[in-house]
Amino acid sequence: MTKLLKKRTSLEQRKAWYGVLFAAPWMMGFAFLFLIPLFQSFRFSISTLKLATGGFITEYEGLANFKTLLFTHPTFNRTLVEAVSKMLVNVPIIIIFSLFAAVLLNQRFKGRTLARAIFFLPVIIASSAIAGLETNNFIANVMQSTSGSAEEGGNFLQSFELEKMLLESGMAKGFVFYLTGAVDRIYEIIGSSGVQILIFLAALQSISPSLYESAKMEGATGYEIFWKITFPMMTPLILTNTIYSVIDSFNNNSMSGLISKTAFAQFEFGQSAAMSWIYFSIISLLLLIIGWVISKRVFYYD
């Protein structure tokens, strides 16, 4: 009995060390590449930064930069609220659309590989490797003209007819406005869903076929199979994709543009650092709340 406990303990310790070894590159990168700039950014946020010959000079100001942003800055609060509101609206739609698209792409049909590539194409177009090319301006103009022509042509899905039809069906007004707003942003949603679709697709392919075979032998319908097998098995990846989508939505929006403009156009480095810290704190708080809420519903299959 004692030998068995010792073996079990050594196995658990070995697994723990494997985990530490797996996380070691990230911890080293954080310590050497991120920790010092993080500390320096906080120092800038509580100081006034002035450029001087051969470098810069910092003058301690305490919380003056934070007070200016929260109480007197003309656009900071509005831009921050818009960024958070946009995230809260778009992330659920992105997760639902990604899961739906992954389930469809997981079916067997001709041209499945091409269909998967098409869904991932917006991620490649929006990547930093392509963003600097002049051809990307042409792609953006094409997408903009396509979107504009759809709106001017009276696209049925974006028109008043869809909203009227849903309201007449008895749906709540707030939910109808949410759906029609999602349709209006369909290009943005598809462009933000490529990575999530790949993650969901990989998770779907990892589900054991024996679970589906057993369910079919028991007479389960496709609807029951999805909600009793597929969806519970996907909940760990729903948590992963939700966290990724939240971070991705905050990475490139009007708030990040305001931070960059304040630093490199207006040369207010102290205010820019304070904006970054407020923004970072709100993102961290939202991630903790979202992760805590969703993790309570996550199902782990052993």
PDB file of C-alpha atoms in Angstrom:
ATOM      1  CA  MET A   1       0.000   0.000   0.000  1.00  0.00           C
ATOM      2  CA  THR A   2       2.815   2.377   0.905  1.00  0.00           C
ATOM      3  CA  LYS A   3       4.638   1.587  -2.349  1.00  0.00           C
ATOM      4  CA  LEU A   4       1.466   2.236  -4.333  1.00  0.00           C
ATOM      5  CA  LEU A   5       1.007   5.652  -2.686  1.00  0.00           C
ATOM      6  CA  LYS A   6       4.637   6.514  -3.380  1.00  0.00           C
ATOM      7  CA  LYS A   7       4.238   5.566  -7.060  1.00  0.00           C
ATOM      8  CA  ARG A   8       1.055   7.611  -7.348  1.00  0.00           C
ATOM      9  CA  THR A   9       2.728  10.590  -5.683  1.00  0.00           C
ATOM     10  CA  SER A  10       5.750  10.386  -7.956  1.00  0.00           C
ATOM     11  CA  LEU A  11       3.481  10.171 -11.010  1.00  0.00           C
ATOM     12  CA  GLU A  12       1.539  13.257  -9.919  1.00  0.00           C
ATOM     13  CA  GLN A  13       4.789  15.122  -9.259  1.00  0.00           C
ATOM     14  CA  ARG A  14       6.066  14.127 -12.688  1.00  0.00           C
ATOM     15  CA  LYS A  15       2.892  15.449 -14.332  1.00  0.00           C
ATOM     16  CA  ALA A  16       3.221  18.676 -12.357  1.00  0.00           C
ATOM     17  CA  TRP A  17       6.792  19.138 -13.557  1.00  0.00           C
ATOM     18  CA  TYR A  18       5.679  18.456 -17.130  1.00  0.00           C
ATOM     19  CA  GLY A  19       3.192  21.290 -16.715  1.00  0.00           C
ATOM     20  CA  VAL A  20       5.904  23.621 -15.410  1.00  0.00           C
ATOM     21  CA  LEU A  21       8.176  22.627 -18.311  1.00  0.00           C
ATOM     22  CA  PHE A  22       5.362  23.305 -20.801  1.00  0.00           C
ATOM     23  CA  ALA A  23       4.748  26.782 -19.334  1.00  0.00           C
ATOM     24  CA  ALA A  24       8.455  27.620 -18.934  1.00  0.00           C
ATOM     25  CA  PRO A  25       8.895  29.350 -22.351  1.00  0.00           C
ATOM     26  CA  TRP A  26       5.943  31.653 -21.627  1.00  0.00           C
ATOM     27  CA  MET A  27       7.199  32.429 -18.112  1.00  0.00           C
ATOM     28  CA  MET A  28      10.684  33.223 -19.436  1.00  0.00           C
ATOM     29  CA  GLY A  29       9.238  35.420 -22.164  1.00  0.00           C
ATOM     30  CA  PHE A  30       7.061  37.241 -19.627  1.00  0.00           C
ATOM     31  CA  ALA A  31       9.969  37.806 -17.257  1.00  0.00           C
ATOM     32  CA  PHE A  32      12.469  39.042 -19.860  1.00  0.00           C
ATOM     33  CA  LEU A  33      10.263  40.723 -22.473  1.00  0.00           C
ATOM     34  CA  PHE A  34       7.050  41.850 -20.778  1.00  0.00           C
ATOM     35  CA  LEU A  35       7.633  42.456 -17.083  1.00  0.00           C
ATOM     36  CA  ILE A  36      10.041  45.397 -17.468  1.00  0.00           C
ATOM     37  CA  PRO A  37       7.904  47.250 -20.059  1.00  0.00           C
ATOM     38  CA  LEU A  38       4.863  46.639 -17.843  1.00  0.00           C
ATOM     39  CA  PHE A  39       6.579  48.243 -14.868  1.00  0.00           C
ATOM     40  CA  GLN A  40       7.843  51.098 -17.041  1.00  0.00           C
ATOM     41  CA  SER A  41       4.353  51.711 -18.424  1.00  0.00           C
ATOM     42  CA  PHE A  42       2.954  51.985 -14.904  1.00  0.00           C
ATOM     43  CA  ARG A  43       5.726  54.452 -14.034  1.00  0.00           C
ATOM     44  CA  PHE A  44       4.786  56.548 -17.072  1.00  0.00           C
ATOM     45  CA  SER A  45       1.094  56.485 -16.076  1.00  0.00           C
ATOM     46  CA  ILE A  46       1.795  58.243 -12.779  1.00  0.00           C
ATOM     47  CA  SER A  47       4.230  60.719 -14.307  1.00  0.00           C
ATOM     48  CA  THR A  48       4.526  63.438 -16.898  1.00  0.00           C
ATOM     49  CA  LEU A  49       6.910  62.381 -19.621  1.00  0.00           C
ATOM     50  CA  LYS A  50       8.971  65.036 -21.377  1.00  0.00           C
ATOM     51  CA  LEU A  51      11.354  64.402 -24.240  1.00  0.00           C
ATOM     52  CA  ALA A  52      14.903  65.630 -23.711  1.00  0.00           C
ATOM     53  CA  THR A  53      18.225  65.419 -25.451  1.00  0.00           C
ATOM     54  CA  GLY A  54      19.351  61.815 -25.425  1.00  0.00           C
ATOM     55  CA  GLY A  55      16.209  60.453 -23.800  1.00  0.00           C
ATOM     56  CA  PHE A  56      13.283  61.578 -21.673  1.00  0.00           C
ATOM     57  CA  ILE A  57      12.530  63.028 -18.243  1.00  0.00           C
ATOM     58  CA  THR A  58       9.714  61.861 -15.964  1.00  0.00           C
ATOM     59  CA  GLU A  59       8.060  64.025 -13.323  1.00  0.00           C
ATOM     60  CA  TYR A  60       5.924  62.270 -10.713  1.00  0.00           C
ATOM     61  CA  GLU A  61       2.266  63.374 -10.887  1.00  0.00           C
ATOM     62  CA  GLY A  62       0.491  60.706  -8.817  1.00  0.00           C
ATOM     63  CA  LEU A  63      -3.036  59.942 -10.064  1.00  0.00           C
ATOM     64  CA  ALA A  64      -3.368  63.172 -12.063  1.00  0.00           C
ATOM     65  CA  ASN A  65      -3.396  61.378 -15.428  1.00  0.00           C
ATOM     66  CA  PHE A  66      -6.135  58.993 -14.279  1.00  0.00           C
ATOM     67  CA  LYS A  67      -8.274  61.843 -12.915  1.00  0.00           C
ATOM     68  CA  THR A  68      -7.880  63.757 -16.176  1.00  0.00           C
ATOM     69  CA  LEU A  69      -8.997  60.787 -18.236  1.00  0.00           C
ATOM     70  CA  LEU A  70     -11.990  59.900 -16.065  1.00  0.00           C
ATOM     71  CA  PHE A  71     -13.309  63.401 -15.382  1.00  0.00           C
ATOM     72  CA  THR A  72     -12.098  65.911 -17.990  1.00  0.00           C
ATOM     73  CA  HIS A  73     -10.948  64.044 -21.115  1.00  0.00           C
ATOM     74  CA  PRO A  74     -13.422  64.748 -23.963  1.00  0.00           C
ATOM     75  CA  THR A  75     -13.511  61.290 -25.611  1.00  0.00           C
ATOM     76  CA  PHE A  76     -11.955  58.680 -23.305  1.00  0.00           C
ATOM     77  CA  ASN A  77     -15.056  57.577 -21.379  1.00  0.00           C
ATOM     78  CA  ARG A  78     -17.237  57.422 -24.487  1.00  0.00           C
ATOM     79  CA  THR A  79     -14.634  55.445 -26.446  1.00  0.00           C
ATOM     80  CA  LEU A  80     -14.109  53.044 -23.543  1.00  0.00           C
ATOM     81  CA  VAL A  81     -17.843  52.391 -23.156  1.00  0.00           C
ATOM     82  CA  GLU A  82     -18.188  51.858 -26.908  1.00  0.00           C
ATOM     83  CA  ALA A  83     -15.340  49.314 -26.919  1.00  0.00           C
ATOM     84  CA  VAL A  84     -16.782  47.334 -23.996  1.00  0.00           C
ATOM     85  CA  SER A  85     -20.328  47.475 -25.410  1.00  0.00           C
ATOM     86  CA  LYS A  86     -19.139  46.289 -28.807  1.00  0.00           C
ATOM     87  CA  MET A  87     -17.350  43.353 -27.179  1.00  0.00           C
ATOM     88  CA  LEU A  88     -20.414  42.334 -25.147  1.00  0.00           C
ATOM     89  CA  VAL A  89     -22.568  42.430 -28.287  1.00  0.00           C
ATOM     90  CA  ASN A  90     -20.211  40.764 -30.774  1.00  0.00           C
ATOM     91  CA  VAL A  91     -18.598  37.964 -28.754  1.00  0.00           C
ATOM     92  CA  PRO A  92     -21.793  35.880 -28.205  1.00  0.00           C
ATOM     93  CA  ILE A  93     -22.626  36.170 -31.922  1.00  0.00           C
ATOM     94  CA  ILE A  94     -19.084  35.142 -32.904  1.00  0.00           C
ATOM     95  CA  ILE A  95     -19.193  32.080 -30.630  1.00  0.00           C
ATOM     96  CA  ILE A  96     -22.625  30.957 -31.860  1.00  0.00           C
ATOM     97  CA  PHE A  97     -21.720  31.513 -35.519  1.00  0.00           C
ATOM     98  CA  SER A  98     -18.336  29.747 -35.111  1.00  0.00           C
ATOM     99  CA  LEU A  99     -19.919  26.704 -33.490  1.00  0.00           C
ATOM    100  CA  PHE A 100     -22.652  26.555 -36.117  1.00  0.00           C
ATOM    101  CA  ALA A 101     -20.140  26.868 -38.968  1.00  0.00           C
ATOM    102  CA  ALA A 102     -17.832  24.240 -37.429  1.00  0.00           C
ATOM    103  CA  VAL A 103     -20.701  21.751 -37.112  1.00  0.00           C
ATOM    104  CA  LEU A 104     -21.585  22.300 -40.782  1.00  0.00           C
ATOM    105  CA  LEU A 105     -17.962  22.025 -41.944  1.00  0.00           C
ATOM    106  CA  ASN A 106     -17.541  18.823 -39.969  1.00  0.00           C
ATOM    107  CA  GLN A 107     -20.113  17.070 -42.157  1.00  0.00           C
ATOM    108  CA  ARG A 108     -19.002  14.946 -45.088  1.00  0.00           C
ATOM    109  CA  PHE A 109     -19.635  16.644 -48.433  1.00  0.00           C
ATOM    110  CA  LYS A 110     -17.753  17.386 -51.639  1.00  0.00           C
ATOM    111  CA  GLY A 111     -15.530  20.452 -51.485  1.00  0.00           C
ATOM    112  CA  ARG A 112     -15.304  20.383 -47.679  1.00  0.00           C
ATOM    113  CA  THR A 113     -11.606  21.372 -47.693  1.00  0.00           C
ATOM    114  CA  LEU A 114     -12.306  24.347 -49.972  1.00  0.00           C
ATOM    115  CA  ALA A 115     -15.202  25.452 -47.757  1.00  0.00           C
ATOM    116  CA  ARG A 116     -12.962  25.363 -44.670  1.00  0.00           C
ATOM    117  CA  ALA A 117     -10.321  27.425 -46.469  1.00  0.00           C
ATOM    118  CA  ILE A 118     -12.923  30.016 -47.471  1.00  0.00           C
ATOM    119  CA  PHE A 119     -14.076  30.442 -43.867  1.00  0.00           C
ATOM    120  CA  PHE A 120     -10.460  30.893 -42.719  1.00  0.00           C
ATOM    121  CA  LEU A 121      -9.558  33.281 -45.556  1.00  0.00           C
ATOM    122  CA  PRO A 122     -10.624  36.472 -43.670  1.00  0.00           C
ATOM    123  CA  VAL A 123      -8.120  35.627 -40.914  1.00  0.00           C
ATOM    124  CA  ILE A 124      -5.294  35.427 -43.464  1.00  0.00           C
ATOM    125  CA  ILE A 125      -6.370  38.677 -45.145  1.00  0.00           C
ATOM    126  CA  ALA A 126      -6.510  40.473 -41.790  1.00  0.00           C
ATOM    127  CA  SER A 127      -3.129  39.130 -40.607  1.00  0.00           C
ATOM    128  CA  SER A 128      -0.223  41.475 -39.935  1.00  0.00           C
ATOM    129  CA  ALA A 129       1.742  39.850 -42.774  1.00  0.00           C
ATOM    130  CA  ILE A 130      -0.850  40.991 -45.310  1.00  0.00           C
ATOM    131  CA  ALA A 131      -1.894  44.233 -43.603  1.00  0.00           C
ATOM    132  CA  GLY A 132       1.218  46.101 -44.766  1.00  0.00           C
ATOM    133  CA  LEU A 133       0.803  45.217 -48.427  1.00  0.00           C
ATOM    134  CA  GLU A 134      -0.701  47.705 -50.821  1.00  0.00           C
ATOM    135  CA  THR A 135      -2.969  44.978 -52.188  1.00  0.00           C
ATOM    136  CA  ASN A 136      -4.736  44.919 -48.853  1.00  0.00           C
ATOM    137  CA  ASN A 137      -6.097  48.394 -49.639  1.00  0.00           C
ATOM    138  CA  PHE A 138      -7.623  46.972 -52.788  1.00  0.00           C
ATOM    139  CA  ILE A 139      -9.220  44.111 -50.810  1.00  0.00           C
ATOM    140  CA  ALA A 140     -10.560  46.547 -48.233  1.00  0.00           C
ATOM    141  CA  ASN A 141     -12.025  48.735 -50.981  1.00  0.00           C
ATOM    142  CA  VAL A 142     -13.686  45.732 -52.593  1.00  0.00           C
ATOM    143  CA  MET A 143     -15.187  44.631 -49.249  1.00  0.00           C
ATOM    144  CA  GLN A 144     -16.349  48.167 -48.528  1.00  0.00           C
ATOM    145  CA  SER A 145     -17.909  48.583 -51.945  1.00  0.00           C
ATOM    146  CA  THR A 146     -19.602  45.199 -51.652  1.00  0.00           C
ATOM    147  CA  SER A 147     -21.022  46.099 -48.255  1.00  0.00           C
ATOM    148  CA  GLY A 148     -22.093  49.519 -49.482  1.00  0.00           C
ATOM    149  CA  SER A 149     -23.778  48.163 -52.608  1.00  0.00           C
ATOM    150  CA  ALA A 150     -25.635  45.594 -50.514  1.00  0.00           C
ATOM    151  CA  GLU A 151     -26.978  48.299 -48.248  1.00  0.00           C
ATOM    152  CA  GLU A 152     -27.882  50.629 -51.129  1.00  0.00           C
ATOM    153  CA  GLY A 153     -29.503  47.790 -53.046  1.00  0.00           C
ATOM    154  CA  GLY A 154     -31.874  47.110 -50.226  1.00  0.00           C
ATOM    155  CA  ASN A 155     -30.521  43.761 -49.032  1.00  0.00           C
ATOM    156  CA  PHE A 156     -33.486  41.862 -47.633  1.00  0.00           C
ATOM    157  CA  LEU A 157     -31.617  40.619 -44.584  1.00  0.00           C
ATOM    158  CA  GLN A 158     -30.576  44.152 -43.655  1.00  0.00           C
ATOM    159  CA  SER A 159     -33.847  45.816 -44.509  1.00  0.00           C
ATOM    160  CA  PHE A 160     -36.852  46.758 -42.505  1.00  0.00           C
ATOM    161  CA  GLU A 161     -38.657  43.666 -43.777  1.00  0.00           C
ATOM    162  CA  LEU A 162     -36.626  41.283 -41.604  1.00  0.00           C
ATOM    163  CA  GLU A 163     -37.210  43.367 -38.502  1.00  0.00           C
ATOM    164  CA  LYS A 164     -40.924  43.604 -39.272  1.00  0.00           C
ATOM    165  CA  MET A 165     -41.199  39.855 -39.868  1.00  0.00           C
ATOM    166  CA  LEU A 166     -39.503  38.978 -36.588  1.00  0.00           C
ATOM    167  CA  LEU A 167     -41.619  41.442 -34.608  1.00  0.00           C
ATOM    168  CA  GLU A 168     -44.794  40.022 -36.117  1.00  0.00           C
ATOM    169  CA  SER A 169     -43.690  36.502 -35.155  1.00  0.00           C
ATOM    170  CA  GLY A 170     -43.859  37.503 -31.489  1.00  0.00           C
ATOM    171  CA  MET A 171     -40.166  37.882 -30.661  1.00  0.00           C
ATOM    172  CA  ALA A 172     -39.124  40.406 -28.038  1.00  0.00           C
ATOM    173  CA  LYS A 173     -38.180  43.778 -29.474  1.00  0.00           C
ATOM    174  CA  GLY A 174     -34.724  43.816 -27.838  1.00  0.00           C
ATOM    175  CA  PHE A 175     -33.876  40.376 -29.248  1.00  0.00           C
ATOM    176  CA  VAL A 176     -35.061  41.403 -32.720  1.00  0.00           C
ATOM    177  CA  PHE A 177     -32.849  44.503 -32.684  1.00  0.00           C
ATOM    178  CA  TYR A 178     -29.938  42.331 -31.532  1.00  0.00           C
ATOM    179  CA  LEU A 179     -30.403  39.914 -34.459  1.00  0.00           C
ATOM    180  CA  THR A 180     -30.835  42.614 -37.100  1.00  0.00           C
ATOM    181  CA  GLY A 181     -27.760  44.399 -35.764  1.00  0.00           C
ATOM    182  CA  ALA A 182     -25.801  41.151 -36.068  1.00  0.00           C
ATOM    183  CA  VAL A 183     -26.911  40.811 -39.694  1.00  0.00           C
ATOM    184  CA  ASP A 184     -25.712  44.344 -40.408  1.00  0.00           C
ATOM    185  CA  ARG A 185     -22.267  43.385 -39.035  1.00  0.00           C
ATOM    186  CA  ILE A 186     -22.071  40.019 -40.798  1.00  0.00           C
ATOM    187  CA  TYR A 187     -18.792  40.863 -42.595  1.00  0.00           C
ATOM    188  CA  GLU A 188     -17.127  41.801 -39.328  1.00  0.00           C
ATOM    189  CA  ILE A 189     -18.428  38.686 -37.568  1.00  0.00           C
ATOM    190  CA  ILE A 190     -17.234  36.317 -40.298  1.00  0.00           C
ATOM    191  CA  GLY A 191     -13.836  38.024 -40.363  1.00  0.00           C
ATOM    192  CA  SER A 192     -13.476  37.528 -36.599  1.00  0.00           C
ATOM    193  CA  SER A 193     -14.561  33.866 -36.521  1.00  0.00           C
ATOM    194  CA  GLY A 194     -11.854  32.021 -38.477  1.00  0.00           C
ATOM    195  CA  VAL A 195      -9.662  30.901 -35.562  1.00  0.00           C
ATOM    196  CA  GLN A 196     -12.697  29.981 -33.455  1.00  0.00           C
ATOM    197  CA  ILE A 197     -14.092  27.826 -36.264  1.00  0.00           C
ATOM    198  CA  LEU A 198     -10.792  25.928 -36.531  1.00  0.00           C
ATOM    199  CA  ILE A 199     -10.706  25.311 -32.767  1.00  0.00           C
ATOM    200  CA  PHE A 200     -14.301  24.082 -32.716  1.00  0.00           C
ATOM    201  CA  LEU A 201     -13.647  21.934 -35.778  1.00  0.00           C
ATOM    202  CA  ALA A 202     -10.643  20.275 -34.138  1.00  0.00           C
ATOM    203  CA  ALA A 203     -12.726  19.630 -31.013  1.00  0.00           C
ATOM    204  CA  LEU A 204     -15.561  18.074 -33.030  1.00  0.00           C
ATOM    205  CA  GLN A 205     -13.142  15.704 -34.738  1.00  0.00           C
ATOM    206  CA  SER A 206     -11.729  14.615 -31.377  1.00  0.00           C
ATOM    207  CA  ILE A 207     -15.114  13.386 -30.082  1.00  0.00           C
ATOM    208  CA  SER A 208     -15.198   9.588 -30.060  1.00  0.00           C
ATOM    209  CA  PRO A 209     -17.515   8.187 -32.778  1.00  0.00           C
ATOM    210  CA  SER A 210     -18.583   5.457 -30.346  1.00  0.00           C
ATOM    211  CA  LEU A 211     -20.570   8.042 -28.377  1.00  0.00           C
ATOM    212  CA  TYR A 212     -22.635   8.907 -31.455  1.00  0.00           C
ATOM    213  CA  GLU A 213     -23.045   5.245 -32.399  1.00  0.00           C
ATOM    214  CA  SER A 214     -24.307   4.368 -28.935  1.00  0.00           C
ATOM    215  CA  ALA A 215     -26.752   7.278 -28.987  1.00  0.00           C
ATOM    216  CA  LYS A 216     -28.129   6.254 -32.398  1.00  0.00           C
ATOM    217  CA  MET A 217     -28.548   2.666 -31.235  1.00  0.00           C
ATOM    218  CA  GLU A 218     -30.594   4.004 -28.317  1.00  0.00           C
ATOM    219  CA  GLY A 219     -32.832   5.869 -30.751  1.00  0.00           C
ATOM    220  CA  ALA A 220     -31.622   9.421 -30.070  1.00  0.00           C
ATOM    221  CA  THR A 221     -32.510  12.073 -32.642  1.00  0.00           C
ATOM    222  CA  GLY A 222     -30.007  14.467 -34.209  1.00  0.00           C
ATOM    223  CA  TYR A 223     -31.320  17.253 -31.976  1.00  0.00           C
ATOM    224  CA  GLU A 224     -30.815  15.146 -28.839  1.00  0.00           C
ATOM    225  CA  ILE A 225     -27.355  14.026 -29.975  1.00  0.00           C
ATOM    226  CA  PHE A 226     -26.256  17.626 -30.413  1.00  0.00           C
ATOM    227  CA  TRP A 227     -27.489  18.875 -27.022  1.00  0.00           C
ATOM    228  CA  LYS A 228     -26.620  15.744 -25.027  1.00  0.00           C
ATOM    229  CA  ILE A 229     -23.260  14.827 -26.585  1.00  0.00           C
ATOM    230  CA  THR A 230     -21.818  17.449 -28.942  1.00  0.00           C
ATOM    231  CA  PHE A 231     -22.575  20.594 -26.969  1.00  0.00           C
ATOM    232  CA  PRO A 232     -21.397  19.303 -23.536  1.00  0.00           C
ATOM    233  CA  MET A 233     -18.179  18.017 -25.124  1.00  0.00           C
ATOM    234  CA  MET A 234     -17.615  21.438 -26.698  1.00  0.00           C
ATOM    235  CA  THR A 235     -18.002  23.480 -23.507  1.00  0.00           C
ATOM    236  CA  PRO A 236     -14.239  23.542 -22.661  1.00  0.00           C
ATOM    237  CA  LEU A 237     -13.581  24.959 -26.133  1.00  0.00           C
ATOM    238  CA  ILE A 238     -16.459  27.414 -25.771  1.00  0.00           C
ATOM    239  CA  LEU A 239     -14.630  28.794 -22.735  1.00  0.00           C
ATOM    240  CA  THR A 240     -11.351  28.942 -24.678  1.00  0.00           C
ATOM    241  CA  ASN A 241     -12.918  30.634 -27.697  1.00  0.00           C
ATOM    242  CA  THR A 242     -14.823  33.107 -25.543  1.00  0.00           C
ATOM    243  CA  ILE A 243     -11.632  34.245 -23.820  1.00  0.00           C
ATOM    244  CA  TYR A 244      -9.828  34.428 -27.164  1.00  0.00           C
ATOM    245  CA  SER A 245     -12.689  36.414 -28.733  1.00  0.00           C
ATOM    246  CA  VAL A 246     -12.763  38.885 -25.837  1.00  0.00           C
ATOM    247  CA  ILE A 247      -9.032  39.529 -26.130  1.00  0.00           C
ATOM    248  CA  ASP A 248      -9.216  39.725 -29.918  1.00  0.00           C
ATOM    249  CA  SER A 249     -12.099  42.226 -29.808  1.00  0.00           C
ATOM    250  CA  PHE A 250     -10.090  44.496 -27.497  1.00  0.00           C
ATOM    251  CA  ASN A 251      -6.924  44.199 -29.574  1.00  0.00           C
ATOM    252  CA  ASN A 252      -7.984  46.315 -32.520  1.00  0.00           C
ATOM    253  CA  ASN A 253     -10.754  48.842 -31.927  1.00  0.00           C
ATOM    254  CA  SER A 254     -11.345  52.545 -31.362  1.00  0.00           C
ATOM    255  CA  MET A 255      -9.886  52.389 -27.850  1.00  0.00           C
ATOM    256  CA  SER A 256      -6.536  50.992 -28.966  1.00  0.00           C
ATOM    257  CA  GLY A 257      -6.519  53.616 -31.724  1.00  0.00           C
ATOM    258  CA  LEU A 258      -7.094  56.386 -29.157  1.00  0.00           C
ATOM    259  CA  ILE A 259      -4.224  55.086 -27.005  1.00  0.00           C
ATOM    260  CA  SER A 260      -1.875  55.051 -29.998  1.00  0.00           C
ATOM    261  CA  LYS A 261      -3.008  58.496 -31.153  1.00  0.00           C
ATOM    262  CA  THR A 262      -2.535  60.005 -27.687  1.00  0.00           C
ATOM    263  CA  ALA A 263       1.016  58.681 -27.462  1.00  0.00           C
ATOM    264  CA  PHE A 264       2.414  59.124 -30.962  1.00  0.00           C
ATOM    265  CA  ALA A 265       0.325  61.977 -32.408  1.00  0.00           C
ATOM    266  CA  GLN A 266      -0.267  64.156 -29.349  1.00  0.00           C
ATOM    267  CA  PHE A 267       2.893  63.012 -27.495  1.00  0.00           C
ATOM    268  CA  GLU A 268       0.965  62.623 -24.222  1.00  0.00           C
ATOM    269  CA  PHE A 269       2.829  59.508 -23.133  1.00  0.00           C
ATOM    270  CA  GLY A 270       1.698  59.725 -19.513  1.00  0.00           C
ATOM    271  CA  GLN A 271      -1.988  59.894 -20.448  1.00  0.00           C
ATOM    272  CA  SER A 272      -1.524  57.130 -23.011  1.00  0.00           C
ATOM    273  CA  ALA A 273       0.025  54.851 -20.359  1.00  0.00           C
ATOM    274  CA  ALA A 274      -2.817  55.674 -17.958  1.00  0.00           C
ATOM    275  CA  MET A 275      -5.338  54.811 -20.690  1.00  0.00           C
ATOM    276  CA  SER A 276      -3.574  51.496 -21.220  1.00  0.00           C
ATOM    277  CA  TRP A 277      -3.712  50.620 -17.533  1.00  0.00           C
ATOM    278  CA  ILE A 278      -7.408  51.475 -17.199  1.00  0.00           C
ATOM    279  CA  TYR A 279      -8.119  49.503 -20.350  1.00  0.00           C
ATOM    280  CA  PHE A 280      -6.013  46.572 -19.150  1.00  0.00           C
ATOM    281  CA  SER A 281      -7.751  46.544 -15.749  1.00  0.00           C
ATOM    282  CA  ILE A 282     -11.220  46.457 -17.320  1.00  0.00           C
ATOM    283  CA  ILE A 283     -10.214  43.669 -19.726  1.00  0.00           C
ATOM    284  CA  SER A 284      -8.757  41.623 -16.854  1.00  0.00           C
ATOM    285  CA  LEU A 285     -11.882  42.100 -14.739  1.00  0.00           C
ATOM    286  CA  LEU A 286     -14.169  41.101 -17.609  1.00  0.00           C
ATOM    287  CA  LEU A 287     -12.053  38.033 -18.371  1.00  0.00           C
ATOM    288  CA  LEU A 288     -12.210  36.945 -14.722  1.00  0.00           C
ATOM    289  CA  ILE A 289     -15.991  37.361 -14.587  1.00  0.00           C
ATOM    290  CA  ILE A 290     -16.622  35.663 -17.943  1.00  0.00           C
ATOM    291  CA  GLY A 291     -14.198  32.822 -17.195  1.00  0.00           C
ATOM    292  CA  TRP A 292     -15.729  32.244 -13.753  1.00  0.00           C
ATOM    293  CA  VAL A 293     -19.302  32.205 -15.076  1.00  0.00           C
ATOM    294  CA  ILE A 294     -18.625  29.895 -18.043  1.00  0.00           C
ATOM    295  CA  SER A 295     -16.296  27.548 -16.140  1.00  0.00           C
ATOM    296  CA  LYS A 296     -19.192  26.604 -13.855  1.00  0.00           C
ATOM    297  CA  ARG A 297     -20.953  25.104 -16.888  1.00  0.00           C
ATOM    298  CA  VAL A 298     -17.934  23.400 -18.438  1.00  0.00           C
ATOM    299  CA  PHE A 299     -18.087  19.611 -18.780  1.00  0.00           C
ATOM    300  CA  TYR A 300     -14.802  17.682 -18.812  1.00  0.00           C
ATOM    301  CA  TYR A 301     -14.976  14.165 -20.242  1.00  0.00           C
ATOM    302  CA  ASP A 302     -12.514  11.584 -18.930  1.00  0.00           C
TER     303      ASP A 302
END
